[in-house]
Coordinates of C-alpha atoms and ligand atoms in Angstrom, one line a residue:
M1241 CA -119.1 -279.8 35.8
K1242 CA -120.7 -277.4 38.2
R1243 CA -117.5 -276.8 40.1
I1244 CA -115.6 -276.0 36.9
K1245 CA -118.3 -273.6 35.8
R1246 CA -118.1 -271.8 39.2
L1247 CA -114.3 -271.6 38.9
I1248 CA -114.5 -270.0 35.4
S1249 CA -117.0 -267.4 36.5
L1250 CA -114.8 -266.6 39.5
M1251 CA -111.7 -266.2 37.3
A1252 CA -113.7 -264.0 35.0
L1253 CA -114.7 -261.6 37.8
V1254 CA -111.0 -261.4 38.9
F1255 CA -110.0 -260.6 35.3
I1256 CA -112.7 -257.8 34.9
G1257 CA -111.6 -256.4 38.3
A1258 CA -108.0 -256.3 37.2
A1259 CA -108.9 -254.7 33.9
M1260 CA -110.9 -251.9 35.7
L1261 CA -107.9 -251.2 38.0
S1262 CA -105.5 -250.9 35.1
G1263 CA -108.0 -248.6 33.3
V1264 CA -107.9 -246.0 36.2
S1265 CA -104.2 -245.9 36.2
A1266 CA -104.1 -245.5 32.4
A1267 CA -106.3 -242.4 32.7
E1268 CA -103.9 -240.9 35.3
E1269 CA -101.0 -241.3 33.0
K1270 CA -102.5 -239.0 30.5
L1271 CA -102.6 -235.7 32.3
S1272 CA -103.5 -233.1 29.7
L1273 CA -102.8 -229.4 30.4
K1274 CA -104.6 -226.3 29.0
L1275 CA -103.3 -222.7 29.2
S1276 CA -105.5 -219.6 28.8
V1277 CA -104.2 -216.1 28.9
K1278 CA -106.2 -213.6 31.1
A1279 CA -105.7 -209.9 31.6
E1280 CA -103.3 -210.2 34.4
S1281 CA -102.6 -214.0 34.6
I1282 CA -102.1 -217.3 32.8
E1283 CA -104.6 -219.8 34.0
L1284 CA -103.6 -223.5 34.0
T1285 CA -106.2 -226.3 34.1
W1286 CA -105.8 -230.1 33.8
N1287 CA -107.9 -233.1 34.0
G1288 CA -106.9 -234.1 37.5
S1289 CA -108.8 -234.8 40.8
K1290 CA -109.9 -232.1 43.1
K1291 CA -108.4 -234.1 46.0
E1292 CA -105.0 -234.9 44.6
S1293 CA -101.8 -232.9 44.8
Y1294 CA -99.9 -231.8 41.8
T1295 CA -96.6 -229.9 41.2
V1296 CA -96.5 -227.1 38.6
Y1297 CA -93.3 -226.6 36.7
K1298 CA -92.6 -223.3 34.8
K1299 CA -90.0 -222.1 32.4
T1300 CA -89.6 -218.4 31.5
G1301 CA -88.3 -217.8 28.0
K1302 CA -85.3 -220.0 27.3
G1303 CA -84.4 -220.5 31.0
K1304 CA -84.7 -223.7 33.1
F1305 CA -87.8 -225.3 34.4
V1306 CA -88.4 -224.5 38.2
K1307 CA -91.0 -225.8 40.6
A1308 CA -93.6 -223.0 40.7
D1309 CA -95.9 -224.5 43.2
R1310 CA -97.6 -227.6 44.6
V1311 CA -101.3 -227.4 44.6
T1312 CA -104.3 -229.5 45.5
G1313 CA -106.9 -229.7 42.7
K1314 CA -106.8 -229.2 39.0
K1315 CA -106.2 -225.5 38.6
Y1316 CA -103.4 -223.0 39.0
T1317 CA -103.3 -219.2 38.4
D1318 CA -99.9 -217.7 37.6
K1319 CA -99.7 -214.0 38.2
D1320 CA -96.0 -213.7 38.3
L1321 CA -95.7 -212.6 34.6
E1322 CA -94.0 -210.1 32.5
S1323 CA -95.8 -208.8 29.3
G1324 CA -94.1 -210.0 26.1
E1325 CA -92.4 -213.1 27.8
T1326 CA -92.9 -216.7 26.7
Y1327 CA -93.8 -219.2 29.4
T1328 CA -93.8 -223.1 29.3
Y1329 CA -95.5 -225.2 31.9
Y1330 CA -96.1 -228.9 32.8
I1331 CA -97.8 -230.6 35.6
K1332 CA -96.4 -233.6 37.6
K1333 CA -98.3 -235.9 39.9
S1334 CA -95.7 -238.6 40.4
K1335 CA -92.6 -239.7 38.7
K1336 CA -94.5 -241.6 36.0
V1337 CA -97.5 -239.3 35.8
R1338 CA -96.9 -236.0 34.2
S1339 CA -98.5 -233.8 31.5
E1340 CA -97.0 -232.6 28.2
Q1341 CA -95.2 -229.2 28.1
K1342 CA -97.4 -226.2 26.9
K1343 CA -96.1 -222.9 25.8
T1344 CA -97.7 -219.5 25.5
V1345 CA -96.8 -215.8 25.2
Y1346 CA -98.2 -213.6 27.8
V1347 CA -99.2 -210.0 26.6
A1348 CA -100.7 -207.6 29.0
P1349 CA -103.8 -205.6 27.8
P1350 CA -103.0 -201.9 27.3
K1351 CA -103.8 -199.6 30.2
M1352 CA -106.3 -197.0 28.9
K1353 CA -105.7 -193.3 29.5
K1354 CA -108.3 -190.7 29.5
S1355 CA -109.9 -190.3 26.1
S1356 CA -110.8 -187.0 24.5
V1357 CA -113.6 -185.8 22.4
G1358 CA -113.0 -183.2 19.6
S1359 CA -115.1 -181.8 16.9
K1360 CA -114.2 -184.6 14.5
G1361 CA -114.2 -187.6 16.7
V1362 CA -112.9 -189.6 19.7
T1363 CA -109.2 -190.0 20.5
L1364 CA -108.2 -193.1 22.6
K1365 CA -104.9 -193.2 24.3
W1366 CA -103.2 -196.0 26.2
N1367 CA -99.9 -197.0 27.8
E1368 CA -97.7 -199.4 25.7
S1369 CA -97.8 -203.0 26.8
D1370 CA -94.3 -204.5 27.0
G1371 CA -93.6 -206.8 24.1
A1372 CA -96.8 -205.8 22.2
E1373 CA -96.3 -205.5 18.5
K1374 CA -99.7 -204.0 17.6
Y1375 CA -103.1 -203.3 19.0
I1376 CA -106.6 -204.3 18.1
I1377 CA -109.3 -201.7 18.8
Y1378 CA -113.0 -202.9 19.3
R1379 CA -116.0 -200.7 19.4
R1380 CA -119.6 -201.3 20.5
A1381 CA -122.3 -198.7 20.0
E1382 CA -124.9 -198.5 22.9
G1383 CA -127.3 -201.4 22.2
G1384 CA -125.2 -202.8 19.3
K1385 CA -122.6 -205.5 18.8
K1386 CA -118.9 -205.4 19.5
K1387 CA -117.0 -204.8 16.3
R1388 CA -113.3 -205.0 15.4
L1389 CA -112.6 -201.4 14.4
A1390 CA -108.9 -201.2 13.6
V1391 CA -105.4 -202.5 14.2
T1392 CA -102.6 -200.1 15.0
D1393 CA -98.9 -200.2 16.1
E1394 CA -99.4 -196.7 17.7
N1395 CA -100.4 -196.0 21.3
S1396 CA -103.5 -194.1 20.4
Y1397 CA -106.3 -194.2 17.9
K1398 CA -108.6 -191.5 16.5
D1399 CA -112.1 -192.7 15.6
L1400 CA -113.4 -190.3 13.0
S1401 CA -116.5 -192.4 12.3
V1402 CA -118.4 -191.5 15.4
K1403 CA -122.0 -190.4 15.0
K1404 CA -123.1 -187.5 17.1
G1405 CA -125.3 -188.4 20.0
V1406 CA -124.1 -192.0 20.2
I1407 CA -122.1 -193.4 23.1
Y1408 CA -119.6 -196.0 22.2
T1409 CA -117.7 -198.5 24.4
Y1410 CA -114.1 -199.1 23.3
T1411 CA -111.7 -201.9 24.3
V1412 CA -108.2 -202.6 23.1
K1413 CA -106.2 -205.8 23.0
S1414 CA -102.4 -206.1 22.7
V1415 CA -100.9 -208.5 20.2
R1416 CA -97.5 -210.2 20.0
G1417 CA -97.0 -212.7 17.3
E1418 CA -99.9 -215.2 17.6
A1419 CA -100.6 -214.1 21.1
V1420 CA -103.5 -211.8 21.9
S1421 CA -104.1 -210.2 25.3
A1422 CA -107.4 -210.1 27.2
S1423 CA -109.4 -206.9 26.7
S1424 CA -108.4 -203.6 28.2
S1425 CA -110.8 -201.9 30.6
A1426 CA -113.7 -200.4 28.7
V1427 CA -113.8 -196.7 27.7
R1428 CA -117.3 -195.3 27.3
T1429 CA -117.3 -192.2 25.2
G1430 CA -118.7 -190.4 22.2
R1431 CA -119.7 -187.1 21.0
L1432 CA -123.0 -186.0 22.4
T1433 CA -125.0 -183.3 21.0
A1434 CA -124.5 -179.9 22.5
P1435 CA -127.3 -178.9 24.8
E1436 CA -129.5 -176.1 23.3
L1437 CA -129.3 -173.0 25.4
I1438 CA -132.9 -171.9 25.9
S1439 CA -132.6 -168.8 28.1
L1440 CA -130.6 -166.8 30.4
S1441 CA -132.6 -164.5 32.6
K1442 CA -132.1 -162.3 35.7
S1443 CA -133.2 -164.0 38.8
A1444 CA -133.7 -162.2 42.2
D1445 CA -130.3 -163.2 43.4
G1446 CA -128.4 -163.7 40.1
L1447 CA -128.9 -165.3 36.8
R1448 CA -130.7 -168.3 35.7
L1449 CA -129.7 -170.4 32.8
K1450 CA -132.0 -173.0 31.1
W1451 CA -131.1 -175.6 28.5
G1452 CA -132.7 -178.4 26.5
R1453 CA -132.3 -182.1 27.2
T1454 CA -129.5 -184.0 25.4
E1455 CA -129.9 -187.6 24.4
N1456 CA -127.8 -189.9 26.6
A1457 CA -126.6 -187.1 28.9
E1458 CA -125.8 -188.4 32.4
K1459 CA -124.7 -184.9 33.6
Y1460 CA -124.3 -181.4 32.4
A1461 CA -121.3 -179.1 33.0
V1462 CA -121.9 -175.4 33.1
Y1463 CA -119.1 -173.0 31.9
R1464 CA -119.0 -169.3 32.5
K1465 CA -117.1 -166.3 31.4
K1466 CA -117.1 -163.1 33.4
G1467 CA -117.1 -159.8 31.6
E1468 CA -115.8 -159.7 27.9
K1469 CA -112.2 -160.6 28.6
G1470 CA -112.7 -163.3 31.2
K1471 CA -111.6 -166.9 30.8
W1472 CA -114.0 -169.7 30.3
K1473 CA -114.4 -171.8 33.6
K1474 CA -116.3 -174.7 34.6
I1475 CA -118.6 -173.5 37.5
A1476 CA -121.0 -176.4 38.1
S1477 CA -122.0 -179.9 37.3
V1478 CA -125.6 -181.1 37.6
N1479 CA -127.3 -184.3 37.1
G1480 CA -128.8 -185.4 33.7
K1481 CA -132.3 -184.7 34.9
T1482 CA -131.6 -181.0 35.6
F1483 CA -131.9 -178.5 32.8
S1484 CA -131.3 -175.3 34.6
Y1485 CA -128.9 -173.6 36.9
E1486 CA -129.1 -170.6 39.0
D1487 CA -125.8 -168.7 39.3
K1488 CA -125.8 -166.8 42.6
N1489 CA -122.1 -166.3 42.7
V1490 CA -122.3 -163.2 40.5
E1491 CA -121.5 -159.6 40.9
D1492 CA -124.2 -157.0 40.2
R1493 CA -123.9 -155.0 36.9
V1494 CA -121.4 -157.3 35.4
K1495 CA -122.0 -159.2 32.1
Y1496 CA -121.7 -163.0 32.2
S1497 CA -121.7 -165.6 29.3
Y1498 CA -122.5 -169.3 29.6
Y1499 CA -122.4 -172.5 27.6
V1500 CA -123.3 -176.1 28.6
R1501 CA -121.7 -179.4 27.9
A1502 CA -123.6 -182.7 28.1
Q1503 CA -121.6 -185.6 29.6
A1504 CA -121.8 -189.4 30.0
D1505 CA -118.8 -191.1 31.5
E1506 CA -116.0 -189.8 29.3
S1507 CA -118.5 -188.8 26.6
R1508 CA -119.1 -185.1 26.2
S1509 CA -120.5 -182.8 23.8
I1510 CA -118.0 -180.4 22.4
Y1511 CA -118.2 -176.7 22.9
E1512 CA -119.7 -175.3 19.7
K1513 CA -118.8 -171.7 20.3
K1514 CA -122.5 -171.0 21.0
S1515 CA -122.9 -169.2 24.3
I1516 CA -125.5 -166.9 25.9
S1517 CA -124.9 -163.7 27.7
Q1518 CA -126.6 -161.4 30.1
L1519 CA -125.9 -158.4 32.3
C1520 CA -126.5 -159.3 35.9
L1521 CA -128.9 -156.8 37.5
K1522 CA -130.0 -158.2 40.9
A1523 CA -133.4 -157.5 42.3
P1524 CA -133.8 -154.7 44.9
D1525 CA -132.7 -156.0 48.3
G1526 CA -134.7 -156.4 51.5
F1527 CA -138.2 -156.5 49.9
T1528 CA -141.0 -156.6 52.6
L1529 CA -144.7 -156.4 52.5
K1530 CA -146.9 -155.3 55.4
V1531 CA -150.5 -155.6 55.9
S1532 CA -152.6 -153.3 58.0
G1533 CA -156.3 -153.9 57.4
K1534 CA -156.8 -153.1 53.7
K1535 CA -153.5 -151.2 53.6
I1536 CA -150.5 -152.9 51.9
S1537 CA -147.1 -151.3 52.5
L1538 CA -144.1 -152.4 50.3
D1539 CA -140.6 -151.5 51.3
W1540 CA -137.1 -152.3 49.8
K1541 CA -133.6 -151.0 49.8
K1542 CA -132.3 -148.5 47.3
T1543 CA -130.7 -150.2 44.3
E1544 CA -127.4 -148.8 42.8
G1545 CA -128.1 -146.8 39.7
A1546 CA -131.9 -147.0 40.0
E1547 CA -133.9 -144.3 38.3
S1548 CA -137.2 -145.7 39.3
Y1549 CA -139.0 -148.9 40.5
Q1550 CA -141.7 -150.7 38.8
V1551 CA -144.4 -152.3 41.2
Y1552 CA -146.3 -155.3 39.9
R1553 CA -149.4 -156.8 41.5
Q1554 CA -151.3 -160.1 41.0
T1555 CA -154.8 -160.7 42.4
G1556 CA -155.4 -164.4 43.2
D1557 CA -153.9 -166.5 40.4
G1558 CA -154.6 -163.8 37.8
K1559 CA -152.2 -162.0 35.5
W1560 CA -149.4 -159.8 36.8
K1561 CA -150.0 -156.1 36.1
K1562 CA -147.8 -153.2 36.5
V1563 CA -149.5 -151.0 39.2
K1564 CA -147.1 -148.1 39.4
T1565 CA -143.7 -146.7 38.7
V1566 CA -142.2 -144.9 41.7
K1567 CA -139.1 -142.9 42.5
A1568 CA -139.0 -143.7 46.2
D1569 CA -137.9 -147.1 47.6
K1570 CA -141.4 -147.8 49.0
Y1571 CA -145.0 -148.1 47.9
S1572 CA -148.3 -148.5 49.6
E1573 CA -151.9 -148.8 48.5
A1574 CA -155.4 -149.6 50.0
L1575 CA -157.1 -152.7 48.8
K1576 CA -160.9 -152.7 48.1
S1577 CA -161.2 -155.7 50.4
T1578 CA -159.1 -158.0 52.5
G1579 CA -160.7 -161.0 51.0
N1580 CA -158.5 -161.7 48.1
K1581 CA -154.9 -162.9 48.0
V1582 CA -152.9 -160.2 46.5
S1583 CA -149.2 -160.7 45.6
Y1584 CA -146.5 -158.1 44.7
K1585 CA -143.0 -157.9 43.2
V1586 CA -140.8 -155.0 42.4
R1587 CA -137.9 -154.4 40.0
A1588 CA -135.7 -151.3 39.5
V1589 CA -135.1 -149.5 36.3
T1590 CA -131.4 -148.6 36.3
D1591 CA -129.0 -146.8 34.0
K1592 CA -127.9 -150.3 32.8
G1593 CA -131.4 -151.7 32.3
K1594 CA -134.2 -153.3 34.3
T1595 CA -133.2 -155.5 37.2
A1596 CA -134.6 -158.8 38.1
F1597 CA -137.9 -159.0 40.0
T1598 CA -137.8 -159.4 43.8
A1599 CA -139.2 -162.6 45.2
V1600 CA -143.1 -162.5 45.4
K1601 CA -144.7 -161.4 48.6
S1602 CA -148.4 -161.9 49.3
N1603 CA -150.9 -160.9 51.9
R1604 CA -152.9 -164.0 53.0
G1605 CA -156.4 -163.7 51.6
V1606 CA -159.5 -164.8 53.3
D1607 CA -162.0 -167.1 51.6
P1608 CA -165.4 -165.7 52.8
S1609 CA -167.1 -169.0 51.8
K1610 CA -164.9 -171.1 54.1
P1611 CA -165.1 -171.3 58.0
M1612 CA -163.0 -168.8 59.9
V1613 CA -162.1 -168.0 63.5
A1614 CA -160.5 -165.0 65.0
L1615 CA -158.2 -165.6 68.0
T1616 CA -157.8 -162.5 70.1
Y1617 CA -155.3 -161.8 72.9
D1618 CA -155.8 -159.0 75.4
D1619 CA -153.7 -157.2 78.0
G1620 CA -150.3 -157.8 76.4
P1621 CA -147.7 -157.5 75.1
H1622 CA -145.7 -159.8 77.3
P1623 CA -142.0 -160.4 76.7
V1624 CA -142.1 -164.2 76.9
N1625 CA -145.7 -165.4 76.3
T1626 CA -146.6 -163.1 73.4
H1627 CA -143.6 -164.5 71.5
R1628 CA -144.5 -168.0 72.3
I1629 CA -147.9 -167.4 70.8
L1630 CA -146.3 -165.6 67.8
D1631 CA -144.0 -168.6 67.3
A1632 CA -147.1 -170.9 67.1
L1633 CA -148.9 -168.5 64.7
E1634 CA -145.9 -168.2 62.5
K1635 CA -145.3 -172.0 62.4
H1636 CA -148.8 -172.6 61.2
G1637 CA -149.1 -169.7 58.9
A1638 CA -151.9 -168.3 61.1
R1639 CA -152.6 -164.8 62.4
A1640 CA -154.5 -163.3 65.3
T1641 CA -155.5 -160.0 66.7
F1642 CA -153.7 -158.5 69.7
F1643 CA -155.6 -155.9 71.9
V1644 CA -152.6 -154.2 73.5
V1645 CA -152.5 -152.1 76.7
G1646 CA -150.8 -148.8 75.7
S1647 CA -148.7 -148.5 78.9
R1648 CA -147.0 -151.8 78.1
V1649 CA -146.2 -151.1 74.4
T1650 CA -143.0 -149.1 74.8
D1651 CA -141.3 -151.8 77.0
Y1652 CA -142.2 -154.6 74.7
K1653 CA -142.1 -152.9 71.3
D1654 CA -140.4 -155.9 69.7
C1655 CA -143.7 -157.8 70.1
L1656 CA -145.5 -155.2 68.0
E1657 CA -142.9 -155.2 65.3
R1658 CA -143.2 -159.0 65.0
Q1659 CA -147.0 -159.0 65.2
A1660 CA -147.1 -156.7 62.2
E1661 CA -144.5 -158.7 60.3
L1662 CA -146.6 -161.8 60.7
G1663 CA -149.7 -160.1 59.4
C1664 CA -151.4 -160.0 62.8
E1665 CA -153.7 -157.2 63.7
I1666 CA -152.8 -154.9 66.5
A1667 CA -155.8 -153.1 68.2
N1668 CA -156.5 -150.8 71.1
H1669 CA -157.2 -152.0 74.7
S1670 CA -156.9 -148.5 76.3
F1671 CA -153.7 -147.0 77.8
S1672 CA -154.1 -148.0 81.4
H1673 CA -156.7 -150.7 81.3
T1674 CA -159.3 -148.3 82.7
T1675 CA -163.0 -149.1 82.7
L1676 CA -164.1 -146.8 79.9
S1677 CA -167.8 -146.9 80.7
V1678 CA -167.3 -145.0 84.0
S1679 CA -164.5 -142.7 82.8
K1680 CA -164.9 -139.0 81.8
D1681 CA -165.2 -138.3 78.1
K1682 CA -161.8 -136.6 78.0
T1683 CA -160.2 -139.6 79.7
V1684 CA -161.8 -142.1 77.3
R1685 CA -160.4 -140.1 74.3
E1686 CA -156.9 -139.8 75.8
E1687 CA -156.7 -143.5 76.7
I1688 CA -157.6 -144.5 73.1
E1689 CA -155.5 -141.8 71.3
K1690 CA -152.3 -142.3 73.3
T1691 CA -152.5 -146.1 72.6
D1692 CA -153.2 -145.5 68.9
A1693 CA -150.1 -143.3 68.6
L1694 CA -147.8 -145.9 70.3
I1695 CA -149.2 -148.8 68.2
E1696 CA -148.6 -146.8 65.0
K1697 CA -145.1 -145.8 66.1
Y1698 CA -143.9 -149.3 66.8
S1699 CA -145.8 -151.5 64.3
G1700 CA -146.5 -149.1 61.4
Q1701 CA -150.2 -150.1 61.7
K1702 CA -152.9 -147.5 62.2
P1703 CA -155.2 -149.3 64.6
V1704 CA -158.9 -149.5 63.6
L1705 CA -160.4 -151.7 66.3
C1706 CA -160.8 -151.3 70.0
R1707 CA -161.8 -153.5 72.9
A1708 CA -163.1 -152.1 76.3
P1709 CA -161.3 -153.5 79.4
G1710 CA -163.7 -155.8 81.2
G1711 CA -165.9 -155.6 78.1
S1712 CA -167.8 -152.6 79.5
V1713 CA -168.0 -150.2 76.4
G1714 CA -170.7 -147.7 77.6
K1715 CA -170.5 -144.5 75.7
A1716 CA -166.8 -145.2 74.5
A1717 CA -168.0 -146.5 71.1
K1718 CA -170.1 -143.4 70.2
L1719 CA -167.5 -141.0 71.8
T1720 CA -164.6 -142.3 69.8
D1721 CA -166.6 -143.4 66.7
R1722 CA -164.6 -146.6 66.7
P1723 CA -165.8 -150.3 66.2
F1724 CA -165.6 -152.1 69.6
I1725 CA -165.0 -155.8 69.5
H1726 CA -166.6 -158.2 72.0
W1727 CA -166.3 -162.0 71.8
S1728 CA -168.4 -165.1 71.4
V1729 CA -166.2 -167.6 73.1
D1730 CA -164.8 -166.7 76.5
T1731 CA -162.1 -169.1 77.5
L1732 CA -161.7 -167.6 81.1
D1733 CA -158.0 -168.3 80.7
W1734 CA -157.1 -165.6 83.2
Q1735 CA -159.2 -167.4 86.0
S1736 CA -158.3 -171.1 85.3
R1737 CA -154.7 -170.6 84.2
S1738 CA -155.2 -174.1 82.8
C1739 CA -154.0 -175.1 79.3
S1740 CA -156.3 -178.1 79.2
K1741 CA -159.4 -176.2 80.3
V1742 CA -158.8 -173.4 77.6
V1743 CA -158.2 -176.2 74.9
S1744 CA -161.3 -178.1 75.8
H1745 CA -163.4 -175.0 76.1
I1746 CA -162.5 -173.8 72.6
R1747 CA -162.9 -177.4 71.2
K1748 CA -166.5 -177.5 72.6
N1749 CA -167.6 -173.9 71.7
V1750 CA -165.9 -172.9 68.5
R1751 CA -167.9 -172.4 65.3
D1752 CA -167.5 -170.6 62.0
G1753 CA -167.3 -166.8 62.8
S1754 CA -166.2 -167.3 66.5
I1755 CA -164.2 -164.5 68.2
I1756 CA -162.3 -166.2 70.8
L1757 CA -161.1 -164.2 73.9
M1758 CA -157.7 -165.0 75.6
H1759 CA -154.9 -163.1 77.2
D1760 CA -151.3 -163.3 76.2
L1761 CA -150.0 -162.7 79.7
Y1762 CA -150.1 -166.3 80.7
G1763 CA -147.9 -169.4 80.0
S1764 CA -150.9 -171.6 80.2
T1765 CA -152.6 -169.6 77.4
A1766 CA -149.4 -169.8 75.3
E1767 CA -149.3 -173.5 75.8
A1768 CA -153.0 -173.8 74.9
S1769 CA -152.4 -171.8 71.7
E1770 CA -149.7 -174.2 70.7
I1771 CA -152.3 -176.9 70.8
I1772 CA -155.4 -175.1 69.6
I1773 CA -153.8 -173.3 66.5
P1774 CA -152.9 -176.5 64.6
W1775 CA -156.2 -178.2 65.8
L1776 CA -158.4 -175.4 64.5
I1777 CA -156.5 -175.5 61.1
S1778 CA -157.0 -179.3 60.9
E1779 CA -160.7 -178.8 61.5
G1780 CA -160.8 -176.5 58.4
Y1781 CA -160.8 -173.1 60.0
Q1782 CA -158.9 -170.2 58.6
L1783 CA -157.3 -168.3 61.4
V1784 CA -157.8 -164.6 60.5
T1785 CA -157.8 -161.2 62.2
V1786 CA -160.9 -159.6 63.4
S1787 CA -160.8 -157.0 60.7
E1788 CA -160.4 -159.7 58.0
M1789 CA -163.4 -161.6 59.5
L1790 CA -165.6 -158.6 59.7
E1791 CA -164.6 -157.5 56.2
A1792 CA -165.5 -160.9 54.8
R1793 CA -168.7 -161.3 56.9
S1794 CA -170.1 -157.8 57.5
G1795 CA -168.5 -155.8 54.7
G1796 CA -166.2 -154.2 57.3
A1797 CA -166.5 -152.7 60.8
D1798 CA -168.3 -149.4 61.4
G1799 CA -167.3 -146.8 64.0
G1800 CA -169.6 -146.7 67.0
K1801 CA -170.8 -150.2 66.7
I1802 CA -170.1 -153.3 68.9
Y1803 CA -169.3 -156.6 67.2
Y1804 CA -169.6 -159.9 69.0
N1805 CA -168.9 -162.4 66.2
G1806 CA -168.4 -162.9 62.5
Y1807 CA -171.2 -165.5 61.9
A1808 CA -172.0 -166.0 58.3
Ligands
ZN472 ZN1 -158.3 -156.7 79.5

């Protein structure tokens, strides 16, 4: 009995195994094929194995089946298609194992052309797809759902139901019989609100246009018309976060008109016949401001058609006030103190109207409550080292006082011009570096007067301060009735000719109100200046001229007196 039972169970195992094997082959015999039409292809998928090979057969229209490809896996993409054609496929694994035939019509989606936005709506255009009988248009408002909008047999569609300020995404599908293509590329467009033109004003170099923000705008296009008869032209495109444009490509005394369009992809606001116009009247050219102690001198070039010029002044951050209307192309005035920051701008009054204002130019005020230092340089000018020091001062917005030797001034007059331009003070160190204390009265006067005349000639500054060569003033102060300036920090730069020694001496000895003695003849001093100027600023010192310091700390410098410092 036991043997028989064992035999039966063995047979059962064999039977089950055979059934399993036949089950696998039964599944293989039922290859089922699916077709799906994409934008540029037909995709075939079937229930095969990724590792097995299959042959794809294809029939175009009423032609014959041809072997299209042999592939490994269960997917095939056919891109060799013509729009409007019918395709039939089947898949074959072996003689016995093949799929049923599947048929589909391929229609290509339409190729979208540039859309346009008019006062009434959006016009979409596309290239006809071969074999397409009609087209379905879909629309999605930004943030909304895609909706079927219309069906047409034309190659264009005008959407009159657009809301102003909304951006829509449009897609179109081609239709042939039952077949529907994939979606066309998306067209993002709509009718944006036209930007509100806020102002058009004269700027120093041209005209400045300002407009308001438009919802959904990604950029703005600026259009311009020159004169009354010119043509509208797009002159600029700026990003959606910019709401102004300065047009510098303008001719003086010509009227210009502008309008702005908002854009986002192909969306744009339409031109609503609203524009803004302005006569371009440029600011006077070459506006400069020079400071000489308390004296402010303004200068500019003659403006065509100017009848007069209006000078405006601002003290500190206060209100702008008209100071004077002048006929000449310059203006000067004396300030009550050098302590305040004072700014100026000028415009011309011409036969065609007022011009734009020039750029604002300011003196550099001194804050008497804050620490300050006066760097002083003697014995120059020097053709190389003076400029190097001026470079450092200019770079850091600082100024110094240069006690020049009169006999050197004519040769290096460019140094004085630049010193004055940078707001530095130019002072008198005698004509021939003579020891004034032992000179005759007449000589002392001549030494000072000759140098004064040269400084004024080349810098435009009328010098106030003097420094005696060797520091020996003697009777010179009383004789000339001029303030003489000594120092509180002597760097001995002429002796050491060492950059590091000059730098460390200043670092150790400087304090609020220091007058620091150096000489602009030496490379080592220029090098030290390049280090010490930014260092002093970083320590909180204002780098001022001697006159500015004495003005802030002693109420000015009196003739006949000697000053050593500007301690508070
Ligand atoms: Zn000297």
